[in-house]
Amino acid sequence: MGKNKLVQLPLWTWILAILPLLAFGVGKGKWGNFSVQFIQEIPRIWTDLAMKNWELPNSNPEFSAQPVSEEFYYSLPERVIFKTYPVYHPDYEPDGYWEWLHEQEAEIVFDPKNLKTEEDWIRAGELLFDYPIDTLGAVIGTEHVRDRDFYRDTQMPLTSEGVMPFAKWVVAGKGKVYLGNLSCGMCHTRVMEDGSLLKGAQGNWPGDKAFAYALEKDGASEKAIQNVTGFLFSSPFVAGDPHGKLIASGKDSLVAAYRAVPEGAFGRQGTSILYPPQAPNLIGVKDRKYLDHGGLGQHRNIEDMMRYIAMNQALDFLNFYGDYNPLGLTKERLYSGQPIIFPGTYDRHSDEQLLAIAKYVYSLTPPENPNKLSTLSEKGKIIFAQQGCVTCHTPPLFTNNQLTPADGFEIPEEHYGKYDIFDISVGTDPGYTLNTRRGTGYYKIPSLLGLWYRGPFLHDASLAKLEDLFDPARLRGDYVPTGFKPHTVKTRAVKGHEFGMDLGKEDKEALIAYLKTL
Amino acid sequence: MRLLFVALFSFFLSVPAGFQSAFPVRFQIKNAGITVEGHFSESSFDVQFNPKDLSNSYLRGKVLPSSINTGIGLRDKHLQGRQYFQSASYPEVQMHSKRIRSLGKNQYEGVFEIQIKDFRQDKTISFSAIPKGKGYEFEAKFSINRLDFGIGEKSLVLGDEVVVEIKLRKE
């Protein structure tokens, strides 16, 4: 039964889970409480009242997420932020670096008492943005990143200094050097073609390929892979239970499913590797009204952003969906007072930390666009208006911030008054929004700002290039998707969003030239 | 006398000048600075017109919002949805004259009631009625504010004003 699932965790998970914890010495008294006395007001974000209506209901409202209580949330210890160090590809690691790391003492680098100005907050937020919340080996571990094969196998992007920027070394004490996973930067940082880093951009971390590599390299058992896939994606309340079927399909097929997720998308918990969400661009997120591709989280103010971060790093593992909890917990177990040792669930960011991260995310600005206005792009601008793109992708944000229903979703009457809805489906694949824990039945209209430094495109990252979006061949069953393609098929139509597809070649070129200037 | 649009179709195609359109009811609206043109492909009219007896004359018309055509299929579907015409609940848009007076030389002015969904509004509209054969060619151009009729919401890109053109031949 589900109740015992956590207890039945496979050995490798437990070993990964418990060793670093012991080493970290997560004793009760060790989590200092910060006392805060400055003018910056710190909102208390996880109140029972605020959490009640913050998220949109699930597309199947009986299974809408029920978050943990305020009392539970605030009884979790606050995260301690240690100094981190870059992870190098073995060929680029400076001589003696590894030994040097092991001689470093732990250094606590976040202390809200030191934050006086807005700039201080933003700088602290950047540090937290790059701070891994996991050292249990949630995705990859030390032995992987110290192995050249890992980089080759996953085609891991590296900076010009040979740094793999998606993970960090966390020094938690002298000789206690852990590989840290799940910083925001893991999924929301992009290595650009010239080897520079663009923080906050749609990431290009091949995370699920890396995870598949780790599973194979570690010789994880079928049961282990099935369990972890269940924690991450199970949604047994969904019609047809596609994740149940995926899990039942066995080890090789599961590993293939992880491998099928392209860089630029990631099977975040509560989503799917069958319908993997594109890693969104956080540059400009301040102006968006809904968070996640399905618009699950409302974004009315900075507190909502803080809630989003708290929930997704990673307290949603503790949500109940009806009676279902992804870790197999019961409510009694959850509220028993015993910690739940699973990545991201046994501690929390303090409200100060959340505020700092949110301020940093809000402060992100795009790099200078190398694509300058031209006669071609000016022509494209007119086509953009003529083709009706403006109605949904409305300047200056290039989104009207509305939610469109997916095929197969009936908009409940009461939603019209509550949410901002554009009531037509653009006909893209409904899988993510109808079949996952985060699904709402909607897809939000994405902003087109920054298209030039992003990709792959669409909510499931199915198209690698902008050109592909306007290629009528993609509507046919014999199309080979240039981005995400499910592991079970060789070809598949990428349907929906059939705008601008009938344009002539020159008009398409003009439209794309314009899109790249945004 | 009843005139169905279908009957007009062939006629208008053969007479391009002046009546460039095959569709009696056309409209224009500004979207992001660009004028979007569209028409309703299904409409019907009921006309009783005698310049010498205006008090017993009337002009009535209906269009089906389900036949709206702006050149982009999905947009048309959206315009039929509940935030615009809600055509499933309100299959017809109607317009009828309440009184008509002459302005001289084939020019007239009528007070028309326009009904879209549950919204009604009286509007004074000038039109011409030019004798053609045994009948008349009617032409009117006027504008309405879509917000007065619950057609969408205030928008940064989409104009409020819709210019409507009706061109119609009655035998």
Short mmCIF file of C-alpha atoms in Angstrom, two decimals, chain A residues 471-481 491-496 498 501:
data_model
loop_
_atom_site.label_atom_id
_atom_site.label_comp_id
_atom_site.label_asym_id
_atom_site.label_seq_id
_atom_site.Cartn_x
_atom_site.Cartn_y
_atom_site.Cartn_z
CA ASP A 471 6.23 24.81 -41.00
CA PRO A 472 2.99 23.13 -42.12
CA ALA A 473 4.82 19.78 -42.28
CA ARG A 474 4.67 19.66 -38.49
CA LEU A 475 0.92 19.04 -38.61
CA ARG A 476 1.40 15.70 -40.34
CA GLY A 477 1.78 12.34 -38.64
CA ASP A 478 5.07 11.64 -40.42
CA TYR A 479 6.77 14.68 -38.90
CA VAL A 480 9.87 14.18 -36.81
CA PRO A 481 9.59 16.76 -34.01
CA THR A 491 7.38 10.52 -35.82
CA ARG A 492 4.54 12.61 -34.51
CA ALA A 493 2.53 15.63 -35.51
CA VAL A 494 3.10 18.75 -33.45
CA LYS A 495 -0.38 20.05 -33.69
CA GLY A 496 -2.10 23.27 -32.81
CA GLU A 498 -1.76 27.09 -36.55
CA MET A 501 1.35 28.94 -41.32
#
